[in-house]
Short mmCIF file of C-alpha atoms in Angstrom, two decimals:
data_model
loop_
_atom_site.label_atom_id
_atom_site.label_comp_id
_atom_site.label_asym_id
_atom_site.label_seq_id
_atom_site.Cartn_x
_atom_site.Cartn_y
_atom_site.Cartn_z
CA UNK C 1 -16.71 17.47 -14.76
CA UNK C 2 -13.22 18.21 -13.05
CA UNK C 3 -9.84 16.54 -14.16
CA UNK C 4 -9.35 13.35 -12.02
CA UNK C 5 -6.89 13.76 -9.05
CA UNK C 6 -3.61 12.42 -10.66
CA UNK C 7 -1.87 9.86 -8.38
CA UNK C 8 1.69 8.22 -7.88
CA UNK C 9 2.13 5.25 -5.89
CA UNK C 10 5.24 4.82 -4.26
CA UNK C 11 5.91 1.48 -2.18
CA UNK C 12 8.85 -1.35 -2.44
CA UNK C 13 6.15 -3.72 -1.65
CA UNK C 14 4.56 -5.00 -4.81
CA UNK C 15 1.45 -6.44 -3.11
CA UNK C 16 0.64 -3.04 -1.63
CA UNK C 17 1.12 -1.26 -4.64
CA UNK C 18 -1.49 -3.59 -6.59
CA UNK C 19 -3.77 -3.73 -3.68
CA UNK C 20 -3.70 0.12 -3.92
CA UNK C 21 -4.05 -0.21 -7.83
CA UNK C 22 -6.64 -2.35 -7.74
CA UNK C 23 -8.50 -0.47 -4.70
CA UNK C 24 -8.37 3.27 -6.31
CA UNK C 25 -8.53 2.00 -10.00
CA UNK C 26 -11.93 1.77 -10.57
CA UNK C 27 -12.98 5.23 -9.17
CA UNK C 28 -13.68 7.83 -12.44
CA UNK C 29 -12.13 10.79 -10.43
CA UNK C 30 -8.97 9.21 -9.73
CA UNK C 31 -6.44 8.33 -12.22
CA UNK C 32 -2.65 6.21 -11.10
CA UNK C 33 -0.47 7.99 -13.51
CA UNK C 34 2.94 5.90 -12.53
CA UNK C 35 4.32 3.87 -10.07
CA UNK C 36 7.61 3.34 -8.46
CA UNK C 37 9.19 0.89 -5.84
CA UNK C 38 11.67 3.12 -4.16
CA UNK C 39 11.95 7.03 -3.35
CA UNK C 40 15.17 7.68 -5.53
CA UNK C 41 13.33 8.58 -9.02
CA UNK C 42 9.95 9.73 -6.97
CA UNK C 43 10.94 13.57 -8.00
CA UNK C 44 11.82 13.29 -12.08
CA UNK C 45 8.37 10.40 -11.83
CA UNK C 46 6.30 13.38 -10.42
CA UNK C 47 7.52 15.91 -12.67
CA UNK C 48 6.55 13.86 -15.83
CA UNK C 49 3.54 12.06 -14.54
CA UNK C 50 1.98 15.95 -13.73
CA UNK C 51 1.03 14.08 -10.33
CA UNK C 52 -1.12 15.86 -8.21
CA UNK C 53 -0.29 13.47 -5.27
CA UNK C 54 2.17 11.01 -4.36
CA UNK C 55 0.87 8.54 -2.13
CA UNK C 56 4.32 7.11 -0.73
CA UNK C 57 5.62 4.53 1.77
CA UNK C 58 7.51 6.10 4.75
CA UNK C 59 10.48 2.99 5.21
CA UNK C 60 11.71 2.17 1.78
CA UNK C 61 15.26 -0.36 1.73
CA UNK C 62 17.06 2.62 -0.68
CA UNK C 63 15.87 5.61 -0.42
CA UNK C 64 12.76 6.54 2.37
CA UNK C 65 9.48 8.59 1.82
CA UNK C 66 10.90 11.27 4.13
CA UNK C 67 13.78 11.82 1.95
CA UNK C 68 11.98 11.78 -1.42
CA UNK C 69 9.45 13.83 0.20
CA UNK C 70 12.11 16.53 0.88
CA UNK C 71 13.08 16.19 -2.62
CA UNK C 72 10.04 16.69 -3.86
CA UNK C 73 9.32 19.51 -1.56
CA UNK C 74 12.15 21.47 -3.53
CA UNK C 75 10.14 21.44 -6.88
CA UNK C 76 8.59 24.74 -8.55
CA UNK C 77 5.17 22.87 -8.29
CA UNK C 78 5.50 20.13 -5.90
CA UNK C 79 2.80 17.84 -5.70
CA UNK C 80 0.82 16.82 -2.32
CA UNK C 81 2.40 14.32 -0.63
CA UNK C 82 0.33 11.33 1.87
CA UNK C 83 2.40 8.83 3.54
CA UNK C 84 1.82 5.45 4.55
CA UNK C 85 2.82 4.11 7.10
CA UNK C 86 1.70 2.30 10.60
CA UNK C 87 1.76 3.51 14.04
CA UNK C 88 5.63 2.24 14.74
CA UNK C 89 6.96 4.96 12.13
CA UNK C 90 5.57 7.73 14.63
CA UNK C 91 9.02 8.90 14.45
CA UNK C 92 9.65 9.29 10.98
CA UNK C 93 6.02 10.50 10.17
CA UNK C 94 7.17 13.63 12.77
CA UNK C 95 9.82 14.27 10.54
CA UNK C 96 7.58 13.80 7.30
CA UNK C 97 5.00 16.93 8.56
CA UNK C 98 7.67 19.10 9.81
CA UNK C 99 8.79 18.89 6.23
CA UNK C 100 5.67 19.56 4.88
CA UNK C 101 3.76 16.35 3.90
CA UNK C 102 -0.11 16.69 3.71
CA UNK C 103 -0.26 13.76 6.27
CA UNK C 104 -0.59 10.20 6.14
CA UNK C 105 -2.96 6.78 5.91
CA UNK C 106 -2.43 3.73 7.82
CA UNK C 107 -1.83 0.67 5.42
CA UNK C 108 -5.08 -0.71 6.78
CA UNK C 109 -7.54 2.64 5.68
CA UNK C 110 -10.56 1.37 4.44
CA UNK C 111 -11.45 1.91 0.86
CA UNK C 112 -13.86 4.94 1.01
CA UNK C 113 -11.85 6.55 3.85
CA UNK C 114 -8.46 6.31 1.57
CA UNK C 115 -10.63 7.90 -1.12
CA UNK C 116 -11.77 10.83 0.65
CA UNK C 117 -8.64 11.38 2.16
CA UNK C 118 -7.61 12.20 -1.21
CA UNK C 119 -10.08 14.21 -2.21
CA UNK C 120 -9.91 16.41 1.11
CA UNK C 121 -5.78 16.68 0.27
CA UNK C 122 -6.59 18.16 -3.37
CA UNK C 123 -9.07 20.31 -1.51
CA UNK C 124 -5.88 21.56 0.67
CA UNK C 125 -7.05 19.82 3.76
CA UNK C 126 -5.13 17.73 6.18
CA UNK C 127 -6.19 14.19 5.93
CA UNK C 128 -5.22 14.14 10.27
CA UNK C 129 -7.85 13.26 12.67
CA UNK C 130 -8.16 15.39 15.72
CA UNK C 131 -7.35 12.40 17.32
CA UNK C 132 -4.05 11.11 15.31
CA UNK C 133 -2.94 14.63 15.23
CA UNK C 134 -2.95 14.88 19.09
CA UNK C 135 -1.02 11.65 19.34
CA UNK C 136 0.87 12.34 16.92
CA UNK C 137 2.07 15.63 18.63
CA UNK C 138 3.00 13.61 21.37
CA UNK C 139 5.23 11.38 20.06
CA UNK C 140 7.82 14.26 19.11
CA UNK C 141 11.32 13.34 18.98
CA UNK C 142 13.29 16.25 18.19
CA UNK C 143 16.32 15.98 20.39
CA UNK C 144 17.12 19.63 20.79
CA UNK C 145 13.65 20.47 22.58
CA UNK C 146 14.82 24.04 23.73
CA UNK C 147 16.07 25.27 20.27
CA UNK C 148 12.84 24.17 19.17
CA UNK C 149 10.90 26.52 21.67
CA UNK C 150 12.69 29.59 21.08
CA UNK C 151 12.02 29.07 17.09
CA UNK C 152 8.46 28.48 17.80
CA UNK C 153 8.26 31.30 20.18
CA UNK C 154 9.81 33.63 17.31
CA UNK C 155 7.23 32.12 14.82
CA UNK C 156 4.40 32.54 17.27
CA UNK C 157 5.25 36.52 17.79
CA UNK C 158 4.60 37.28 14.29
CA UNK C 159 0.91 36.36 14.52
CA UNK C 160 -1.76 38.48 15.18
CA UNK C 161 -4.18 38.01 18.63
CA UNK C 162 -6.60 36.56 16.79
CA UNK C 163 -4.31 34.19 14.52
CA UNK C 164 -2.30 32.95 18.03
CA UNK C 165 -6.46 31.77 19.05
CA UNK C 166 -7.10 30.17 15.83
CA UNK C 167 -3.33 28.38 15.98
CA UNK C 168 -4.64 27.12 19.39
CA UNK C 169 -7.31 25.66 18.77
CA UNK C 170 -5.68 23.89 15.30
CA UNK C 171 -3.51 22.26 17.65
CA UNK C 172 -6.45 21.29 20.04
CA UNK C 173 -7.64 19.32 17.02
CA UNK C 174 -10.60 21.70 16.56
CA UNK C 175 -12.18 21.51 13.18
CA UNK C 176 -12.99 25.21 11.58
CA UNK C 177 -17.01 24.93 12.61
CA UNK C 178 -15.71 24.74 15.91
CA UNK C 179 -13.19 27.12 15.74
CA UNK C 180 -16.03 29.24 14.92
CA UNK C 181 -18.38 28.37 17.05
CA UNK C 182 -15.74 28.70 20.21
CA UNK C 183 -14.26 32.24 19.23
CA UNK C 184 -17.78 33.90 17.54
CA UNK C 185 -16.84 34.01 14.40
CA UNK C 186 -17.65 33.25 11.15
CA UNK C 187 -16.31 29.89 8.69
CA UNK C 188 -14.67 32.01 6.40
CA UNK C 189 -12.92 34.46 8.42
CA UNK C 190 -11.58 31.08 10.49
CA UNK C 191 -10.18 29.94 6.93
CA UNK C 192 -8.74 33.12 6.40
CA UNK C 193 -7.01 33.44 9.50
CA UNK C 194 -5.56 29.81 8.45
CA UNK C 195 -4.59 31.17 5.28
CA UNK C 196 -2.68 34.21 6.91
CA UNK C 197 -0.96 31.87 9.43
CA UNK C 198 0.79 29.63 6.66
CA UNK C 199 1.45 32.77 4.28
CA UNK C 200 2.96 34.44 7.44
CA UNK C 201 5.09 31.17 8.56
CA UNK C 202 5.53 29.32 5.45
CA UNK C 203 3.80 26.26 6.20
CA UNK C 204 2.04 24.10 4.31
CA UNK C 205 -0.51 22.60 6.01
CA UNK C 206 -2.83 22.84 9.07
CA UNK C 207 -0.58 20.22 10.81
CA UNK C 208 2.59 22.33 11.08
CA UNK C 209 0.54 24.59 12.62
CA UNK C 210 -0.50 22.44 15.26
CA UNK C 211 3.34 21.15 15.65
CA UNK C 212 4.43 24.82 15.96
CA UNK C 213 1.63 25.42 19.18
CA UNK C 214 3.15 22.47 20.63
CA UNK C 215 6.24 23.90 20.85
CA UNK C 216 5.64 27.43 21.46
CA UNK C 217 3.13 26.90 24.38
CA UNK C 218 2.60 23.26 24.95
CA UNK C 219 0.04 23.97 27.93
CA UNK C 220 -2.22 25.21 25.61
CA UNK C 221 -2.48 21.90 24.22
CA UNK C 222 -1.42 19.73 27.54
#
């Protein structure tokens, strides 16, 4: 049997953090290893804990998810980070993936969907819907739109042919079976093309690769 996913709840609200606690505690492949109400000791908790995830509240009175979340990015083993948050943060959960956050739940995920979100994050998988990620994508706030295009467009240049399709179609919320399916080619080389994009660009996820075909060539995606 694998080690259980090792988890570290993060949320100023007590009620949510026991309702998570009590929610996630009885499952034998997941094990809460700490807890914290604000983002400030989030990095030194992670480090000791051995956390594989943090599951962390965006808006936080002190200091926020996105900042811990940049704090923790800057460890030699960072662990995955979700967020939660609701709809009204679309804002800050922009900011969250550009920095390289695995994704984020809605307060109100059910039970077994919160559980296999975390499994699929351990298993290096976005836990975005096709259909979050789209409207996620167009809630972007950046306020220097141009600037953003020309980086893009630089990023874009260093991927192959091939890689630019499979970026595509990540940002048209395609999972890799259709990716596949659409471009005649197998699973595996699909993953590996995914692989080679984040490598090449430094991402961490599938998500910054959708954010990065939104700017680059946002007909593709219109």
């Amino acid at each position: 049997m694998s080690e259980p996913i090792r988890l570290l709840l993060v949320d100023d609200e007590w009620l949510v953090r026991a309702g998570l606690r009590t929610m996630l505690s009885g499952e034998p492949d997941i094990e809460i290893v700490g807890e914290s109400a604000d983002g400030e000791d989030v990095p030194d908790l992670a480090v000791q804990t051995r956390a594989d995830i943090v599951l962390m509240d965006i808006r936080m009175p002190r200091v926020n998810g996105l900042v811990a979340a940049e704090r923790l990015r800057a460890l030699p083993d960072p662990p995955h980070v979700v967020m939660l948050t609701t709809f009204d943060a679309d804002d800050l959960v922009m900011r969250a993936l550009r920095a390289g956050a695995s994704g984020f739940l809605l307060k109100d995920t059910p039970p077994r969907d919160l559980i296999a979100a975390l499994h699929s994050v351990v298993a290096g998988d976005p836990i975005l819907s096709p259909q979050v990620t789209r409207r996620l994508i167009e809630q972007v706030t950046d306020p220097d739109p141009d600037e953003r295009k020309v980086r893009a467009t630089h990023q874009i240049d260093e991927l192959t042919p091939s890689e630019v399709r499979v970026a595509v179609a990540v940002a048209q919320g395609s999972s890799n079976a259709e990716i596949a399916r659409e471009l005649f080619v197998s699973i595996a080389t699909v993953k590996s093309h995914i692989s080679h994009i984040l490598d090449k660009l430094g991402f961490n996820n599938r998500v910054q690769i959708a954010l990065l075909v939104h700017d680059a060539m946002p007909e593709k995606i219109g």
